[in-house]
CSV table of C-alpha atoms and ligand atoms in Angstrom, one decimal:
chain,number,residue,atom,x,y,z
A,528,MET,CA,0.0,0.0,0.0
A,529,ASN,CA,1.1,3.5,-0.7
A,530,HIS,CA,1.5,5.2,2.7
A,531,ASP,CA,2.3,8.8,3.5
A,532,LEU,CA,4.1,7.5,6.6
A,533,LEU,CA,5.2,4.1,7.7
A,534,ILE,CA,6.4,3.7,11.3
A,535,GLU,CA,8.4,0.5,11.2
A,536,ASN,CA,8.9,-2.2,13.9
A,537,VAL,CA,7.5,-0.6,17.1
A,538,ASN,CA,5.6,-2.1,19.9
A,539,VAL,CA,2.1,-0.6,19.9
A,540,ALA,CA,-0.1,0.1,22.9
A,541,THR,CA,-3.3,0.6,21.0
A,542,MET,CA,-5.3,1.3,24.2
A,543,SER,CA,-8.4,-0.2,22.6
A,544,GLY,CA,-10.7,-2.7,24.2
A,545,GLY,CA,-10.2,-1.2,27.7
A,546,ASP,CA,-6.7,-2.5,27.9
A,547,TYR,CA,-3.2,-1.7,26.7
A,548,GLY,CA,-4.0,-3.6,23.5
A,549,ILE,CA,-0.4,-4.5,23.0
A,550,LEU,CA,0.9,-5.4,19.5
A,551,MET,CA,4.6,-6.3,19.7
A,552,SER,CA,6.8,-5.4,16.7
A,553,HIS,CA,4.3,-3.9,14.3
A,554,ASP,CA,4.4,-1.5,11.4
A,555,VAL,CA,1.9,1.4,11.5
A,556,GLY,CA,0.9,2.9,8.1
A,557,VAL,CA,-0.7,6.3,7.7
A,558,LYS,CA,-2.5,7.8,4.7
A,559,ASP,CA,-4.2,11.3,4.6
A,560,GLY,CA,-3.6,11.7,8.4
A,561,ARG,CA,-5.4,8.5,9.3
A,562,ILE,CA,-4.2,5.1,10.5
A,563,VAL,CA,-4.7,2.7,7.5
A,564,ASP,CA,-2.4,-0.2,8.4
A,565,LEU,CA,-1.3,-2.1,11.5
A,566,SER,CA,0.6,-5.2,10.7
A,567,PRO,CA,3.4,-7.4,12.1
A,568,SER,CA,6.8,-6.2,11.2
A,569,ASN,CA,9.1,-8.3,8.9
A,570,ASP,CA,12.1,-7.1,10.9
A,571,PRO,CA,13.2,-10.0,13.1
A,572,ARG,CA,14.8,-7.7,15.7
A,573,ALA,CA,12.9,-6.9,18.9
A,574,SER,CA,12.0,-3.2,19.3
A,575,ASN,CA,12.7,-1.1,22.3
A,576,LEU,CA,10.3,1.7,21.2
A,577,TRP,CA,6.6,1.9,22.1
A,578,LEU,CA,4.0,3.8,20.2
A,579,THR,CA,0.9,5.0,22.1
A,580,PRO,CA,-2.0,7.3,21.1
A,581,GLY,CA,-0.9,10.9,21.4
A,582,LEU,CA,-1.6,11.9,25.0
A,583,ILE,CA,-4.7,14.1,25.7
A,584,ASP,CA,-4.8,16.7,28.4
A,585,CYS,CA,-8.5,17.1,28.7
A,586,HIS,CA,-8.7,19.8,31.4
A,587,THR,CA,-6.4,22.9,31.4
A,588,HIS,CA,-6.5,26.6,31.9
A,589,LEU,CA,-3.4,27.1,29.8
A,590,VAL,CA,-4.1,30.7,28.7
A,591,TYR,CA,-3.7,33.4,31.4
A,592,ALA,CA,-1.4,36.2,32.6
A,593,GLY,CA,0.1,36.8,36.0
A,594,ASN,CA,1.7,34.8,38.7
A,595,ARG,CA,0.1,33.5,42.0
A,596,ALA,CA,3.1,31.9,43.8
A,597,ASN,CA,2.3,34.5,46.5
A,598,GLU,CA,-0.9,32.5,47.2
A,599,PHE,CA,1.2,29.3,47.6
A,600,GLU,CA,3.2,31.1,50.2
A,601,ALA,CA,0.0,32.3,51.9
A,602,ARG,CA,-1.4,28.8,52.1
A,603,LEU,CA,1.8,27.4,53.5
A,604,ALA,CA,1.5,30.2,56.1
A,605,GLY,CA,-2.0,28.9,57.1
A,606,ASP,CA,-4.5,30.5,54.7
A,607,THR,CA,-7.0,28.4,52.8
A,608,TYR,CA,-7.8,28.6,49.1
A,609,GLN,CA,-11.3,29.8,50.0
A,610,GLN,CA,-10.0,32.5,52.3
A,611,ILE,CA,-7.6,33.8,49.6
A,612,SER,CA,-10.5,33.7,47.1
A,613,GLN,CA,-12.9,35.6,49.5
A,614,ARG,CA,-10.4,38.5,49.9
A,615,GLY,CA,-10.3,39.0,46.1
A,616,GLY,CA,-7.2,36.9,45.4
A,617,GLY,CA,-7.4,33.5,43.7
A,618,ILE,CA,-9.2,33.4,40.4
A,619,LEU,CA,-9.9,37.2,40.5
A,620,SER,CA,-6.2,37.9,40.7
A,621,SER,CA,-5.7,36.0,37.4
A,622,VAL,CA,-8.7,37.8,36.0
A,623,ALA,CA,-7.1,41.3,36.7
A,624,ALA,CA,-3.8,40.2,35.0
A,625,THR,CA,-5.5,38.5,32.1
A,626,ARG,CA,-7.8,41.5,31.3
A,627,ALA,CA,-4.7,43.7,31.3
A,628,ALA,CA,-2.8,41.5,28.9
A,629,THR,CA,-2.8,41.7,25.1
A,630,ILE,CA,-3.8,38.7,23.0
A,631,THR,CA,-0.2,38.6,21.8
A,632,GLU,CA,1.1,38.3,25.3
A,633,LEU,CA,-1.5,35.6,26.1
A,634,VAL,CA,-0.5,33.6,23.0
A,635,SER,CA,3.2,33.8,23.6
A,636,SER,CA,3.1,32.7,27.3
A,637,ALA,CA,0.6,29.9,26.6
A,638,GLN,CA,2.6,28.7,23.6
A,639,VAL,CA,5.6,28.2,25.9
A,640,ARG,CA,3.5,26.2,28.3
A,641,LEU,CA,1.9,24.2,25.5
A,642,ASN,CA,5.3,23.3,24.1
A,643,GLN,CA,6.3,22.0,27.5
A,644,LEU,CA,3.2,19.8,27.8
A,645,CYS,CA,3.8,18.5,24.2
A,646,ARG,CA,7.4,17.5,24.9
A,647,GLU,CA,6.1,14.4,26.8
A,648,GLY,CA,3.9,13.2,23.9
A,649,VAL,CA,0.7,15.3,24.3
A,650,THR,CA,-1.1,15.9,21.0
A,651,THR,CA,-4.5,17.3,22.1
A,652,VAL,CA,-5.1,19.8,24.8
A,653,GLU,CA,-8.4,21.3,26.1
A,654,ILE,CA,-8.1,24.9,27.1
A,655,LYS,CA,-10.7,26.8,29.1
A,656,SER,CA,-11.4,30.5,29.3
A,657,GLY,CA,-12.5,31.8,32.7
A,658,TYR,CA,-9.9,34.5,33.6
A,659,GLY,CA,-11.7,37.1,31.5
A,660,LEU,CA,-15.3,37.0,32.9
A,661,ASP,CA,-16.6,39.6,30.5
A,662,LEU,CA,-17.3,39.3,26.8
A,663,GLU,CA,-14.2,41.0,25.5
A,664,SER,CA,-11.8,39.2,27.8
A,665,GLU,CA,-13.4,35.8,27.5
A,666,GLY,CA,-13.3,36.3,23.7
A,667,LYS,CA,-9.6,37.3,23.9
A,668,MET,CA,-8.8,34.1,25.8
A,669,LEU,CA,-10.6,31.9,23.3
A,670,GLY,CA,-9.0,33.8,20.5
A,671,ALA,CA,-5.5,33.2,22.0
A,672,ALA,CA,-6.2,29.5,22.4
A,673,ARG,CA,-7.1,29.3,18.7
A,674,LEU,CA,-3.7,30.8,17.7
A,675,LEU,CA,-1.6,28.2,19.5
A,676,THR,CA,0.2,25.7,17.4
A,677,GLY,CA,1.7,22.3,17.7
A,678,ALA,CA,-1.3,20.4,19.1
A,679,ASN,CA,-5.0,19.9,18.5
A,680,ILE,CA,-6.8,22.5,20.7
A,681,LYS,CA,-10.3,22.1,22.1
A,682,ARG,CA,-11.7,25.3,23.6
A,683,THR,CA,-14.2,25.5,26.4
A,684,LEU,CA,-16.1,28.5,27.6
A,685,LEU,CA,-15.7,28.9,31.4
A,686,ALA,CA,-17.3,32.3,31.8
A,687,ALA,CA,-19.0,30.8,34.9
A,688,HIS,CA,-15.6,30.4,36.7
A,689,SER,CA,-16.0,33.2,39.3
A,690,ILE,CA,-18.1,36.2,40.0
A,691,PRO,CA,-16.2,39.3,38.6
A,692,SER,CA,-15.8,42.2,41.0
A,693,GLU,CA,-18.2,44.4,39.0
A,694,PHE,CA,-20.9,41.9,39.8
A,695,LYS,CA,-20.0,41.4,43.5
A,696,GLY,CA,-23.0,40.4,45.5
A,697,GLU,CA,-25.1,40.1,42.3
A,698,SER,CA,-24.1,36.7,41.0
A,699,ASP,CA,-27.5,36.1,39.4
A,700,SER,CA,-27.0,39.2,37.3
A,701,TYR,CA,-23.7,37.9,36.2
A,702,VAL,CA,-25.3,34.6,35.3
A,703,ASP,CA,-27.8,36.7,33.2
A,704,GLN,CA,-24.9,38.3,31.5
A,705,ILE,CA,-23.4,34.9,30.7
A,706,CYS,CA,-26.6,33.4,29.4
A,707,ASN,CA,-27.8,36.4,27.4
A,708,ILE,CA,-24.6,38.0,26.2
A,709,ILE,CA,-21.3,36.1,26.7
A,710,LEU,CA,-22.4,32.6,25.7
A,711,PRO,CA,-24.5,33.6,22.7
A,712,GLU,CA,-21.7,35.8,21.4
A,713,LEU,CA,-18.9,33.2,21.9
A,714,ALA,CA,-20.8,30.0,21.1
A,715,GLY,CA,-19.1,29.8,17.8
A,716,GLU,CA,-15.7,30.2,19.4
A,717,CYS,CA,-15.8,27.1,21.7
A,718,ASP,CA,-16.5,23.4,21.7
A,719,ALA,CA,-18.1,23.1,25.1
A,720,VAL,CA,-19.2,25.1,28.2
A,721,ASP,CA,-18.0,24.6,31.7
A,722,ALA,CA,-18.8,26.1,35.1
A,723,PHE,CA,-17.4,26.1,38.6
A,724,CYS,CA,-20.2,24.8,40.9
A,725,GLU,CA,-19.0,25.6,44.4
A,726,GLY,CA,-19.8,27.7,47.5
A,727,ILE,CA,-17.2,30.4,46.4
A,728,ALA,CA,-18.5,30.3,42.8
A,729,PHE,CA,-21.9,29.2,41.3
A,730,SER,CA,-24.8,27.4,42.9
A,731,PRO,CA,-26.4,24.3,41.3
A,732,VAL,CA,-29.4,26.4,40.2
A,733,GLN,CA,-27.1,29.0,38.5
A,734,THR,CA,-25.0,26.1,37.0
A,735,GLN,CA,-28.3,24.7,35.5
A,736,ARG,CA,-29.0,28.0,33.9
A,737,VAL,CA,-25.6,28.1,32.2
A,738,PHE,CA,-26.1,24.5,31.0
A,739,ASP,CA,-29.6,25.4,29.6
A,740,ALA,CA,-28.1,28.3,27.7
A,741,ALA,CA,-25.3,26.1,26.4
A,742,LYS,CA,-27.8,23.5,25.2
A,743,GLN,CA,-29.7,26.2,23.2
A,744,PHE,CA,-26.5,26.6,21.1
A,745,GLY,CA,-26.0,22.8,20.8
A,746,LEU,CA,-22.8,23.0,23.0
A,747,ALA,CA,-21.7,20.1,25.2
A,748,VAL,CA,-21.3,20.8,28.9
A,749,LYS,CA,-18.8,19.8,31.6
A,750,LEU,CA,-18.4,20.9,35.2
A,751,HIS,CA,-15.8,21.7,37.9
A,752,ALA,CA,-17.7,19.6,40.5
A,753,ASP,CA,-17.4,18.8,44.2
A,754,GLN,CA,-13.8,20.0,44.4
A,755,LEU,CA,-14.1,21.7,47.8
A,756,SER,CA,-17.5,20.6,49.0
A,757,ASP,CA,-20.4,18.4,47.9
A,758,LEU,CA,-23.1,20.5,46.2
A,759,GLY,CA,-24.2,17.6,44.1
A,760,GLY,CA,-22.4,19.0,41.1
A,761,ALA,CA,-21.3,15.7,39.6
A,762,GLY,CA,-24.9,14.4,39.8
A,763,LEU,CA,-26.2,17.6,38.2
A,764,ALA,CA,-23.6,17.3,35.4
A,765,ALA,CA,-24.6,13.7,34.8
A,766,GLU,CA,-28.3,14.7,34.7
A,767,ASN,CA,-27.4,17.1,31.9
A,768,GLN,CA,-25.5,14.4,30.0
A,769,ALA,CA,-22.3,16.3,30.6
A,770,LEU,CA,-19.2,14.9,28.8
A,771,SER,CA,-17.4,15.0,32.1
A,772,ALA,CA,-17.5,16.0,35.8
A,773,ASP,CA,-14.1,17.1,37.0
A,774,HIS,CA,-12.2,17.1,40.4
A,775,LEU,CA,-14.8,15.1,42.4
A,776,GLU,CA,-13.0,14.9,45.8
A,777,TYR,CA,-16.3,15.5,47.6
A,778,THR,CA,-18.7,13.6,45.2
A,779,SER,CA,-21.3,11.4,46.9
A,780,GLU,CA,-22.1,7.8,45.8
A,781,GLU,CA,-25.5,9.0,44.6
A,782,SER,CA,-23.8,11.4,42.1
A,783,VAL,CA,-21.4,8.7,41.1
A,784,ARG,CA,-24.3,6.4,40.2
A,785,LYS,CA,-25.8,9.1,38.1
A,786,MET,CA,-22.5,9.5,36.3
A,787,GLY,CA,-22.4,5.8,35.5
A,788,ASP,CA,-26.0,5.9,34.3
A,789,ASN,CA,-25.4,8.8,31.9
A,790,GLY,CA,-21.9,7.9,30.7
A,791,THR,CA,-20.3,11.1,32.2
A,792,VAL,CA,-16.5,10.7,32.4
A,793,ALA,CA,-14.8,11.4,35.8
A,794,VAL,CA,-11.8,13.7,35.2
A,795,LEU,CA,-9.4,13.3,38.1
A,796,LEU,CA,-7.0,16.2,38.7
A,797,PRO,CA,-4.3,15.0,41.1
A,798,GLY,CA,-2.1,18.1,40.5
A,799,ALA,CA,-4.7,20.4,42.2
A,800,PHE,CA,-5.3,17.8,45.0
A,801,TYR,CA,-1.6,17.7,45.6
A,802,PHE,CA,-0.9,21.4,45.4
A,803,LEU,CA,-3.8,22.4,47.6
A,804,ARG,CA,-2.7,19.7,50.1
A,805,GLU,CA,-6.2,18.3,49.9
A,806,THR,CA,-6.7,15.2,52.0
A,807,LYS,CA,-10.2,14.0,50.8
A,808,LEU,CA,-9.7,11.5,48.1
A,809,PRO,CA,-12.0,11.2,45.0
A,810,PRO,CA,-14.3,8.1,45.3
A,811,VAL,CA,-12.2,6.0,42.9
A,812,GLU,CA,-13.6,2.7,44.2
A,813,GLN,CA,-17.1,3.8,43.7
A,814,LEU,CA,-16.3,5.2,40.2
A,815,ARG,CA,-15.1,1.7,39.3
A,816,LYS,CA,-18.1,0.0,40.9
A,817,HIS,CA,-20.5,2.2,38.9
A,818,GLY,CA,-18.7,1.8,35.7
A,819,VAL,CA,-17.6,5.4,35.4
A,820,LEU,CA,-14.7,5.9,33.0
A,821,MET,CA,-11.8,7.9,34.6
A,822,ALA,CA,-9.7,10.4,32.8
A,823,VAL,CA,-6.6,12.2,34.2
A,824,ALA,CA,-5.5,15.7,33.4
A,825,THR,CA,-3.1,18.4,34.6
A,826,ASP,CA,-5.7,21.1,35.3
A,827,HIS,CA,-2.8,23.4,34.5
A,828,ASN,CA,-3.6,26.8,36.0
A,829,PRO,CA,-1.7,29.5,38.0
A,830,GLY,CA,-3.5,29.0,41.3
A,831,THR,CA,-4.2,25.4,42.1
A,832,SER,CA,-2.0,23.3,39.6
A,833,PRO,CA,0.9,25.1,38.0
A,834,CYS,CA,2.0,21.7,36.6
A,835,LEU,CA,3.0,21.1,33.0
A,836,SER,CA,3.7,17.4,33.1
A,837,LEU,CA,0.8,15.0,32.2
A,838,LEU,CA,3.1,12.1,32.9
A,839,LEU,CA,3.7,13.3,36.4
A,840,CYS,CA,-0.1,13.6,36.8
A,841,MET,CA,-0.4,10.0,35.7
A,842,ASN,CA,2.0,9.0,38.4
A,843,MET,CA,0.2,11.1,41.0
A,844,ALA,CA,-3.1,9.5,40.0
A,845,SER,CA,-1.6,6.2,40.8
A,846,VAL,CA,0.3,7.1,43.9
A,847,LEU,CA,-2.3,9.5,45.4
A,848,PHE,CA,-5.6,8.1,44.1
A,849,GLY,CA,-4.7,4.4,43.6
A,850,LEU,CA,-5.2,4.2,39.8
A,851,SER,CA,-3.4,1.3,38.2
A,852,PRO,CA,-0.8,2.3,35.6
A,853,LEU,CA,-3.3,0.9,33.0
A,854,GLU,CA,-6.1,3.2,34.3
A,855,ALA,CA,-3.7,6.1,34.4
A,856,LEU,CA,-2.7,5.6,30.7
A,857,LEU,CA,-6.4,5.0,29.7
A,858,GLY,CA,-7.1,8.3,31.5
A,859,VAL,CA,-4.9,10.3,29.2
A,860,THR,CA,-5.8,8.5,26.0
A,861,SER,CA,-9.0,6.6,25.4
A,862,HIS,CA,-11.0,8.0,28.4
A,863,ALA,CA,-9.7,11.5,27.9
A,864,ALA,CA,-10.9,11.4,24.3
A,865,ARG,CA,-14.3,10.5,25.6
A,866,ALA,CA,-14.2,13.4,28.1
A,867,LEU,CA,-13.8,15.6,25.0
A,868,GLY,CA,-16.4,13.8,23.0
A,869,MET,CA,-13.7,12.9,20.5
A,870,GLN,CA,-13.6,9.1,21.0
A,871,ASP,CA,-14.3,8.5,17.3
A,872,GLU,CA,-11.3,10.5,16.3
A,873,ILE,CA,-8.5,10.1,18.8
A,874,GLY,CA,-7.4,8.2,22.0
A,875,THR,CA,-6.7,4.8,20.6
A,876,ILE,CA,-4.6,3.4,17.8
A,877,GLU,CA,-7.1,1.8,15.4
A,878,LEU,CA,-7.7,1.8,11.7
A,879,GLY,CA,-9.4,5.0,10.6
A,880,LYS,CA,-8.5,7.1,13.6
A,881,ARG,CA,-6.3,10.1,13.4
A,882,ALA,CA,-2.6,9.4,13.3
A,883,ASP,CA,-1.7,11.2,16.5
A,884,PHE,CA,1.0,9.3,18.3
A,885,ALA,CA,3.6,9.5,21.0
A,886,LEU,CA,6.8,7.4,20.7
A,887,TYR,CA,8.5,6.3,24.0
A,888,ASN,CA,11.8,4.6,24.9
A,889,ILE,CA,10.4,2.4,27.6
A,890,ASP,CA,10.2,-1.3,28.5
A,891,HIS,CA,6.4,-1.5,28.9
A,892,PRO,CA,3.6,1.1,28.9
A,893,ARG,CA,3.2,0.7,32.6
A,894,ASP,CA,6.5,2.6,32.9
A,895,LEU,CA,4.7,5.8,31.9
A,896,ALA,CA,2.9,5.9,35.2
A,897,SER,CA,5.5,4.3,37.4
A,898,ARG,CA,8.3,6.7,36.7
A,899,PHE,CA,8.3,10.4,37.5
A,900,GLY,CA,10.5,13.3,36.8
A,901,VAL,CA,11.6,11.4,33.6
A,902,ASN,CA,10.6,12.1,30.0
A,903,PRO,CA,11.0,9.0,27.8
A,904,CYS,CA,9.2,10.6,24.9
A,905,VAL,CA,11.4,10.4,21.7
A,906,GLY,CA,8.8,11.3,19.1
A,907,ARG,CA,5.4,12.8,18.4
A,908,TYR,CA,3.1,12.7,15.4
A,909,LEU,CA,0.1,14.9,14.6
A,910,GLY,CA,-2.1,13.6,11.8
A,911,GLY,CA,0.8,11.5,10.6
A,912,VAL,CA,3.3,14.3,10.6
A,913,ARG,CA,6.4,14.0,12.8
A,914,GLN,CA,6.7,17.0,15.0
A,915,PRO,CA,9.9,18.8,15.8
A,916,ASP,CA,11.4,18.2,19.2
B,975,NIG,O1,-9.6,23.7,38.3
B,975,NIG,N1,-11.6,25.1,40.6
B,975,NIG,C1,-11.6,26.0,39.9
B,975,NIG,N2,-10.8,26.3,38.9
B,975,NIG,C2,-9.5,25.9,38.8
B,975,NIG,C3,-8.6,26.8,39.7
B,975,NIG,C4,-8.6,28.1,39.2
B,975,NIG,C5,-7.7,29.1,39.9
B,975,NIG,O2,-7.6,29.0,41.2
B,975,NIG,O3,-7.2,29.9,39.2
B,975,NIG,C6,-9.2,24.5,39.1
B,975,NIG,O4,-8.7,24.1,40.2
B,976,FE,FE1,-9.8,23.4,36.4
């Protein structure tokens, strides 16, 4: 067959069938950006290289300005994330810096971060707005995300991230603004709509209003749910057929059951758990019991997870949350694709899927979760095109 690209004699972790789907010493053929051939290699030598689906970071806040390491210091001195938020720091501190930044500044700082993520084999990244909180600045953030290069970018509108200072004490009016102005104007600039359902952010009733507005524009929804307390956010997300509910440290079993019933993916974010020194673990055993697929993401953001290593997050998901190395790798491939509604396109190595791959110098795919502080990635392909290092 006439291929555009033939990757010869690699071990393949296809990640299909809910397993590593291992094919030792195979050739992988690509035509027009799609996988068209997977066949045993004629080369008699054993390969020491492993090809996996390109990794997917399905929850990030990669576009922002400013620096919040001062909040890290404050928390170590005894403040809580909520206290910092209530005195106008936290998300609102990033909002002030992001509103003041030009789109060019946002693109150049986010591009550096994206390159860092990609170095480990990431090929798809979801990026949320949410540090603009007005039409112009949310649009600027989504516009910046569109201009990034080197990975597939999925953009999520997170105007319901926090109540901006100009709406202090009038959160319902800000929700009106989101539903009537921001979301309708930016519906064409995003792939999904997210909200932060929490005591310091939006109530379940307000979240439902944002979801209803998103649905009017045919947009998928997802939710920052039950990160700091249980408001039933994950259950609400599931009832709305959300693609995912994310964080989930305080999620009840009732909500987990609803997630299982509705096929809502659980996106686990161990970087934020670690950095906030949270002690309440997400209900991993219940998620397994109710058949909820688990994804793992960096949640990269300046306040709660300034982490740019998806491999480290896999390791944290295993060490801190108890995911097996297989679950951790499914969490950044097949299940992460599902959290973005892209399971027909990416996330596994199967005929017809997009030729997005990562190439690793490892002994077995379990090494990707078991090591940390190491980058074994030696190649990356986007639509069958080898990417520069
Ligand atoms: O995913 N939980 C809300 N949103 C972010 C944090 C945002 C911030 O503190 O800037 C998160 O952890
Ligand atoms: Fe987040």
